[in-house]
Amino acid sequence: KAEMSGNDSISQEGNGKVSRVIRMGTRKSQLARIQTDSVAGRLRELYPDVHLEIVAMSTIGDKILDTALSKIGEKSLFTKELENALERNEVDIVVHSLKDLPTSLPPGFTIGAILQRENPHDAVVLHPKNAGLTLDSLPERSVIGTSSLRRAAQLKKRFPQLEFENIRGNLNTRLKKLDEKDDYAAIILAAAGLKRMGWESRISQILGPEDCMYAVGQGALAVEVRAQDKDILEMVSVLHHPDTVLQCISERAFLRQLEGGCSVPVAVHTEVKGSMLYLTGAVYSLDGADCLKDTMQTVVEIDNKVSESAQECVHVGVTANSVSSSALEAAEKLGMDLANALLNKGAKDILTTARKLNDAR
Ligand code: DPM
């Protein structure tokens, strides 16, 4: 029988083995449930003796479905309630889309694992009546649904014949709004979310970097835990996917150095080739007319010199003691260097103007 006492919950199994009960917090949306279940599945394979429980809760972000994300402000919208539950020891692990986590986490929390990235690109989902068309061949003035400033800025520039309008709600709501009304010719969503929902067949076009670069952390899952909970940190650390960790640390360092959030148009593209990490980053005006973009690279040699657990190293909120410390440092420096290069060319002005215009809308 399971006996629970907050963080120290243990359960006594029939065979006399004692194992801890680990609780995973999740939002109630279908995507959040699927993402949490997939991490739970991995953990159950790795630790068959651990008892995992899933606790579902709704967050402010799930309740305010009619306002554009960029207008409600902070990213912590989706994460605050879950972090409160972590803090109160009601849950031990929370799974997020990495792109929804701010580059600075509140004190006491850390990302203990970043899993192998899904396809990080954005995808076009067409209204059924437009089957067979692409963003290039849709009729002029077709309305594309997205409330991402990043997507709108890039696509307005690239496809000036199209129009862009906000669409909010979770993935289920958005697909419904697309299919059952005549408001949108197509919507843009992350390929990763569509794939996880089992809706890959609705993807008519994947947008490459020349059309639309992705958001920082897009396509990767992150496991958030209490920074002091060494047992849980160690347990989840085996889920880290080293290449994804390095890519995402460089992306997050880039965004943090720009002081960007989800309310500014910032996009990235990263690749690991051999021991090289390449980062392309860009900032845009809201209409995409102004753009600053650059690519830099660094060596991320895996030297097996992992940081000692005594002096834990955290990079842009991520604890990854199982990954080479020199590679982590190089990745973080790459992001900062690229941001500084763009700031020197005037990125601050572009972002400040974008922020002001968006706030005034
Ligand atoms: C953030 C953005 C969006 C989400 C902004 C952006 C899209 C908002 C919109 C920070 N979070 O991407 O420029 O289109 O109005 C979100 C999705 C996923 C995680 C859904 C999506 C799933 C994919 C993933 C919402 N967060 O972007 O289609 O794991 O990256």
Coordinates of C-alpha atoms and ligand atoms in Angstrom, one line a residue:
K1 CA 0.0 0.0 0.0
A2 CA 1.3 3.5 -0.8
E3 CA 1.8 5.7 2.1
M4 CA 2.3 9.4 1.3
S5 CA 4.0 12.1 3.2
G6 CA 4.9 15.0 1.0
N7 CA 8.3 14.9 -0.6
D8 CA 9.4 11.8 1.2
S9 CA 6.6 9.6 0.1
I10 CA 7.6 6.0 0.0
S11 CA 5.7 2.9 -0.8
Q12 CA 6.1 -0.5 0.7
E13 CA 5.7 -3.2 -2.0
G14 CA 4.4 -6.7 -1.3
N15 CA 7.9 -8.0 -1.7
G16 CA 9.2 -5.8 1.0
K17 CA 11.0 -3.5 -1.4
V18 CA 10.7 0.2 -0.5
S19 CA 10.4 2.7 -3.3
R20 CA 9.7 6.4 -3.4
V21 CA 6.5 7.7 -4.9
I22 CA 7.3 10.4 -7.5
R23 CA 4.6 12.8 -8.6
M24 CA 4.6 14.5 -12.0
G25 CA 2.6 17.6 -12.4
T26 CA 1.0 18.5 -15.7
R27 CA -1.3 21.0 -17.3
K28 CA -4.6 19.6 -18.4
S29 CA -4.3 20.2 -22.1
Q30 CA -4.0 17.1 -24.3
L31 CA -0.5 18.1 -25.5
A32 CA 0.7 18.6 -21.9
R33 CA -0.7 15.2 -20.9
I34 CA 0.9 13.4 -23.9
Q35 CA 4.3 15.1 -23.2
T36 CA 4.1 14.2 -19.5
D37 CA 3.1 10.6 -20.3
S38 CA 6.0 10.2 -22.7
V39 CA 8.5 11.3 -20.1
A40 CA 6.7 9.1 -17.5
G41 CA 7.1 6.2 -19.9
R42 CA 10.8 6.7 -20.2
L43 CA 11.2 6.9 -16.5
R44 CA 9.2 3.8 -15.9
E45 CA 11.5 1.9 -18.3
L46 CA 14.6 3.2 -16.6
Y47 CA 13.3 2.8 -13.0
P48 CA 10.8 0.0 -12.9
D49 CA 10.7 0.2 -9.1
V50 CA 9.7 3.8 -8.9
H51 CA 6.0 4.6 -8.4
L52 CA 5.0 7.5 -10.7
E53 CA 1.8 9.4 -10.2
I54 CA 0.5 12.1 -12.6
V55 CA -1.2 15.1 -11.1
A56 CA -3.1 17.3 -13.6
M57 CA -3.9 21.0 -13.0
S58 CA -5.1 23.9 -15.1
T59 CA -3.0 27.1 -15.4
I60 CA -3.9 30.7 -16.1
G61 CA -2.6 30.2 -19.6
D62 CA -5.1 27.4 -20.2
K63 CA -8.0 29.6 -18.9
I64 CA -7.3 32.8 -20.9
L65 CA -7.7 31.4 -24.3
D66 CA -8.9 34.5 -26.1
T67 CA -6.0 36.8 -25.7
A68 CA -2.8 36.7 -27.8
L69 CA 0.1 35.1 -25.9
S70 CA 2.3 38.0 -26.6
K71 CA -0.2 40.4 -25.0
I72 CA -0.6 38.5 -21.7
G73 CA 3.1 39.1 -21.2
E74 CA 5.0 36.6 -19.3
K75 CA 6.0 33.1 -20.2
S76 CA 5.5 32.0 -16.6
L77 CA 1.8 32.0 -17.5
F78 CA 1.8 28.3 -18.1
T79 CA 4.4 27.4 -15.5
K80 CA 3.7 29.4 -12.4
E81 CA 1.0 27.1 -10.9
L82 CA 3.1 24.1 -11.6
E83 CA 6.1 25.7 -10.0
N84 CA 4.0 26.5 -6.9
A85 CA 3.1 22.9 -6.7
L86 CA 6.8 21.9 -7.0
E87 CA 7.7 24.4 -4.3
R88 CA 5.0 23.0 -1.9
N89 CA 6.3 19.4 -2.6
E90 CA 2.9 18.5 -4.1
V91 CA 4.8 17.3 -7.2
D92 CA 8.4 16.4 -7.8
I93 CA 8.7 16.7 -11.6
V94 CA 7.1 18.9 -14.2
V95 CA 7.4 18.4 -17.9
H96 CA 7.2 21.5 -20.2
S97 CA 7.8 22.4 -23.8
L98 CA 11.2 24.0 -23.4
K99 CA 10.1 27.0 -25.4
D100 CA 7.5 27.9 -22.8
L101 CA 10.2 28.2 -20.0
P102 CA 11.8 31.6 -19.4
T103 CA 15.6 31.9 -19.8
S104 CA 15.8 32.7 -16.1
L105 CA 13.8 30.4 -13.8
P106 CA 12.7 31.6 -10.4
P107 CA 15.1 30.7 -7.6
G108 CA 14.8 27.2 -6.3
F109 CA 14.0 25.6 -9.7
T110 CA 16.1 24.1 -12.4
I111 CA 15.8 22.2 -15.7
G112 CA 17.1 18.7 -14.8
A113 CA 16.7 17.2 -18.2
I114 CA 16.3 18.3 -21.9
L115 CA 15.1 15.4 -24.1
Q116 CA 16.0 14.7 -27.7
R117 CA 14.5 17.4 -29.8
E118 CA 11.6 16.6 -32.2
N119 CA 11.5 18.4 -35.5
P120 CA 12.0 22.0 -34.4
H121 CA 10.5 23.7 -37.4
D122 CA 7.1 25.3 -37.9
A123 CA 4.5 23.7 -40.1
V124 CA 1.6 24.9 -42.2
V125 CA -1.8 23.3 -41.6
L126 CA -4.3 24.1 -44.3
H127 CA -8.1 24.5 -44.2
P128 CA -9.4 21.3 -45.9
K129 CA -10.7 23.4 -48.8
N130 CA -7.1 24.5 -49.6
A131 CA -5.7 21.0 -49.8
G132 CA -2.7 20.8 -52.2
L133 CA -1.8 24.5 -51.9
T134 CA 1.3 26.0 -50.2
L135 CA 2.0 29.5 -48.7
D136 CA 3.3 30.4 -52.2
S137 CA 0.2 29.2 -54.1
L138 CA -2.6 30.3 -51.7
P139 CA -4.8 33.0 -53.2
E140 CA -3.7 36.6 -52.5
R141 CA -4.9 38.1 -49.2
S142 CA -5.5 34.6 -47.8
V143 CA -5.6 34.9 -44.0
I144 CA -3.0 32.9 -42.0
G145 CA -3.7 32.3 -38.3
T146 CA -0.8 32.7 -35.8
S147 CA -0.4 34.8 -32.7
S148 CA 3.4 34.3 -32.7
L149 CA 5.1 37.6 -33.4
R150 CA 8.1 35.6 -34.5
R151 CA 6.2 33.7 -37.1
A152 CA 4.2 36.7 -38.3
A153 CA 7.3 38.9 -38.7
Q154 CA 9.2 36.4 -40.8
L155 CA 6.2 35.2 -42.9
K156 CA 4.9 38.8 -43.6
K157 CA 8.3 39.6 -45.2
R158 CA 8.6 36.4 -47.1
F159 CA 4.9 36.1 -48.2
P160 CA 3.7 39.8 -48.5
Q161 CA 0.6 38.7 -50.5
L162 CA -0.8 37.0 -47.4
E163 CA -2.5 38.4 -44.3
F164 CA -1.9 37.4 -40.7
E165 CA -4.4 37.3 -37.8
N166 CA -4.2 36.1 -34.3
I167 CA -5.5 32.7 -33.3
R168 CA -5.3 31.4 -29.7
G169 CA -6.3 28.4 -27.7
N170 CA -4.7 25.0 -27.3
L171 CA -3.9 22.8 -30.3
N172 CA -7.3 21.2 -30.3
T173 CA -9.1 24.6 -30.2
R174 CA -7.0 25.9 -33.0
L175 CA -7.6 23.0 -35.3
K176 CA -11.3 23.3 -34.7
K177 CA -11.3 27.1 -35.4
L178 CA -9.5 26.3 -38.6
D179 CA -11.6 23.5 -39.9
E180 CA -15.1 24.5 -38.7
K181 CA -15.0 28.2 -39.6
D182 CA -14.0 30.1 -42.7
D183 CA -11.8 32.6 -40.9
Y184 CA -8.4 31.2 -41.8
A185 CA -7.0 29.7 -45.0
A186 CA -4.2 28.0 -42.9
I187 CA -2.6 28.2 -39.5
I188 CA 1.1 27.8 -38.5
L189 CA 2.0 25.5 -35.7
A190 CA 5.1 23.8 -34.4
A191 CA 5.6 20.5 -36.2
A192 CA 6.7 18.9 -32.9
G193 CA 3.3 19.5 -31.2
L194 CA 1.4 18.3 -34.2
K195 CA 3.4 15.1 -34.3
R196 CA 3.0 14.4 -30.6
M197 CA -0.8 14.9 -30.9
G198 CA -0.8 12.3 -33.8
W199 CA -1.8 14.9 -36.3
E200 CA 1.3 14.7 -38.6
S201 CA -1.0 14.0 -41.5
R202 CA -2.4 17.5 -41.3
I203 CA 1.1 19.0 -42.0
S204 CA 1.1 20.2 -45.6
Q205 CA 4.4 22.0 -45.5
I206 CA 7.4 22.2 -43.2
L207 CA 9.0 25.7 -43.1
G208 CA 12.7 25.7 -43.5
P209 CA 15.0 28.4 -42.1
E210 CA 14.8 30.5 -45.3
D211 CA 11.0 30.8 -44.7
C212 CA 10.7 30.9 -41.0
M213 CA 13.3 30.1 -38.3
Y214 CA 12.1 28.5 -35.1
A215 CA 11.7 29.7 -31.5
V216 CA 14.3 29.2 -28.8
G217 CA 13.9 25.7 -27.5
Q218 CA 11.1 24.7 -29.9
G219 CA 10.5 21.0 -30.2
A220 CA 12.4 20.0 -27.1
L221 CA 10.9 18.8 -23.8
A222 CA 12.3 20.0 -20.5
V223 CA 11.9 18.4 -17.1
E224 CA 11.7 21.0 -14.3
V225 CA 12.6 20.0 -10.7
R226 CA 13.5 21.6 -7.4
A227 CA 17.2 22.7 -7.6
Q228 CA 17.9 21.2 -4.2
D229 CA 16.3 17.8 -4.8
K230 CA 19.5 15.9 -5.6
D231 CA 17.8 12.5 -5.8
I232 CA 15.3 13.6 -8.4
L233 CA 18.0 15.6 -10.3
E234 CA 20.1 12.5 -10.6
M235 CA 17.2 10.4 -11.5
V236 CA 16.1 12.6 -14.4
S237 CA 19.6 13.5 -15.6
V238 CA 19.8 10.3 -17.6
L239 CA 17.1 11.7 -19.9
H240 CA 19.4 14.5 -21.1
H241 CA 20.2 14.3 -24.9
P242 CA 23.7 16.0 -25.1
D243 CA 23.4 17.5 -28.6
T244 CA 20.0 18.9 -27.8
V245 CA 21.2 20.3 -24.5
L246 CA 24.1 22.1 -26.2
Q247 CA 21.8 23.5 -29.0
C248 CA 19.2 24.7 -26.5
I249 CA 21.7 26.2 -24.1
S250 CA 23.2 28.3 -27.0
E251 CA 19.7 29.4 -28.0
R252 CA 18.6 30.3 -24.5
A253 CA 21.8 32.2 -23.8
F254 CA 21.2 34.1 -27.1
L255 CA 17.6 35.0 -26.0
R256 CA 18.7 35.9 -22.4
Q257 CA 21.5 38.2 -23.6
L258 CA 19.0 40.0 -25.9
E259 CA 16.6 40.3 -23.0
G260 CA 14.0 38.8 -25.2
G261 CA 10.9 36.9 -24.1
C262 CA 8.0 35.4 -25.8
S263 CA 6.7 38.9 -26.6
V264 CA 9.5 39.8 -29.0
P265 CA 10.2 38.5 -32.5
V266 CA 13.4 36.4 -32.0
A267 CA 14.2 33.3 -34.0
V268 CA 17.0 30.8 -34.1
H269 CA 18.4 27.8 -36.0
T270 CA 21.1 25.5 -34.6
E271 CA 23.0 22.5 -35.8
V272 CA 25.6 20.1 -34.4
K273 CA 28.0 18.7 -37.0
G274 CA 30.8 16.6 -35.6
S275 CA 32.3 18.7 -32.8
M276 CA 31.0 22.0 -34.1
L277 CA 27.9 23.8 -32.9
Y278 CA 26.4 26.3 -35.3
L279 CA 23.9 29.0 -34.1
T280 CA 22.0 31.3 -36.4
G281 CA 19.9 33.9 -34.6
A282 CA 17.8 36.8 -35.7
V283 CA 15.6 39.7 -34.4
Y284 CA 12.8 41.3 -36.5
S285 CA 10.6 44.3 -36.5
L286 CA 6.9 43.3 -36.2
D287 CA 6.4 43.5 -40.0
G288 CA 9.7 41.7 -40.7
A289 CA 11.0 44.7 -42.7
D290 CA 13.9 45.2 -40.3
C291 CA 16.0 42.1 -39.6
L292 CA 19.3 41.5 -38.0
K293 CA 20.7 38.0 -38.5
D294 CA 24.0 36.3 -38.1
T295 CA 25.6 32.9 -37.7
M296 CA 28.5 31.9 -35.4
Q297 CA 30.0 28.6 -34.4
T298 CA 32.1 27.0 -31.7
V299 CA 33.9 23.8 -31.0
V300 CA 31.9 21.7 -28.5
E301 CA 34.4 18.9 -27.8
I302 CA 33.1 16.2 -25.5
D303 CA 36.1 15.9 -23.1
N304 CA 34.4 13.8 -20.5
K305 CA 35.4 16.4 -17.9
V306 CA 32.0 16.6 -16.3
S307 CA 31.5 19.1 -13.6
E308 CA 31.8 17.9 -10.0
S309 CA 28.5 17.6 -8.2
A310 CA 29.9 19.6 -5.3
Q311 CA 30.1 22.8 -7.4
E312 CA 27.1 22.4 -9.6
C313 CA 27.0 24.3 -12.8
V314 CA 23.8 25.8 -14.1
H315 CA 23.6 27.2 -17.6
V316 CA 20.6 29.3 -18.5
G317 CA 18.6 27.4 -15.9
V318 CA 19.8 24.0 -17.0
T319 CA 21.6 21.6 -14.7
A320 CA 23.5 19.1 -16.9
N321 CA 26.3 17.6 -14.8
S322 CA 26.4 14.6 -17.1
V323 CA 27.4 16.7 -20.1
S324 CA 31.0 18.0 -20.7
S325 CA 31.4 21.2 -18.7
S326 CA 33.6 22.8 -21.3
A327 CA 31.1 22.1 -24.1
L328 CA 28.3 23.6 -22.0
E329 CA 30.4 26.7 -21.4
A330 CA 31.2 27.0 -25.1
A331 CA 27.5 26.7 -26.0
E332 CA 26.5 29.4 -23.5
K333 CA 29.3 31.7 -24.7
L334 CA 28.2 31.1 -28.3
G335 CA 24.7 32.4 -27.6
M336 CA 26.0 35.4 -25.7
D337 CA 28.6 36.3 -28.4
L338 CA 26.0 36.1 -31.1
A339 CA 23.5 38.3 -29.2
N340 CA 26.3 40.8 -28.5
A341 CA 27.1 40.9 -32.2
L342 CA 23.5 41.7 -33.0
L343 CA 23.2 44.2 -30.2
N344 CA 26.2 46.0 -31.6
K345 CA 24.4 46.3 -34.9
G346 CA 21.3 47.8 -33.3
A347 CA 19.2 44.8 -32.2
K348 CA 18.1 46.7 -29.0
D349 CA 16.3 49.4 -31.1
I350 CA 14.5 46.8 -33.2
L351 CA 13.3 44.9 -30.1
T352 CA 12.4 48.0 -28.1
T353 CA 10.3 49.3 -31.0
A354 CA 8.6 45.9 -31.5
R355 CA 7.8 45.6 -27.8
K356 CA 6.3 49.2 -27.7
L357 CA 4.2 48.6 -30.9
N358 CA 2.9 45.3 -29.6
D359 CA 2.0 46.7 -26.2
A360 CA 0.1 49.5 -27.9
R361 CA -2.0 47.2 -30.1
Ligands
DPM1 C1 5.6 30.1 -27.3 C2 5.1 30.6 -28.6 C3 4.1 29.7 -28.9 C4 3.9 28.8 -27.8 C5 5.7 31.7 -29.4 C6 6.4 31.3 -30.7 C7 3.2 29.8 -30.1 C8 2.1 30.8 -29.9 C9 1.2 30.9 -31.1 C10 6.7 30.7 -26.6 N1 4.9 29.1 -26.9 O1 6.6 30.1 -31.0 O2 6.9 32.2 -31.4 O3 1.3 30.3 -32.1 O4 0.2 31.7 -30.9 C11 3.6 26.3 -27.7 C12 3.4 25.2 -28.7 C13 4.3 24.2 -28.3 C14 5.0 24.6 -27.2 C15 2.5 25.2 -29.8 C16 3.1 25.7 -31.1 C17 4.5 22.8 -28.9 C18 5.8 22.6 -29.7 C19 7.1 22.5 -28.9 C20 2.9 27.6 -27.7 N2 4.5 25.8 -26.8 O5 4.0 26.5 -31.1 O6 2.5 25.4 -32.2 O7 7.3 21.5 -28.1 O8 7.9 23.3 -29.1

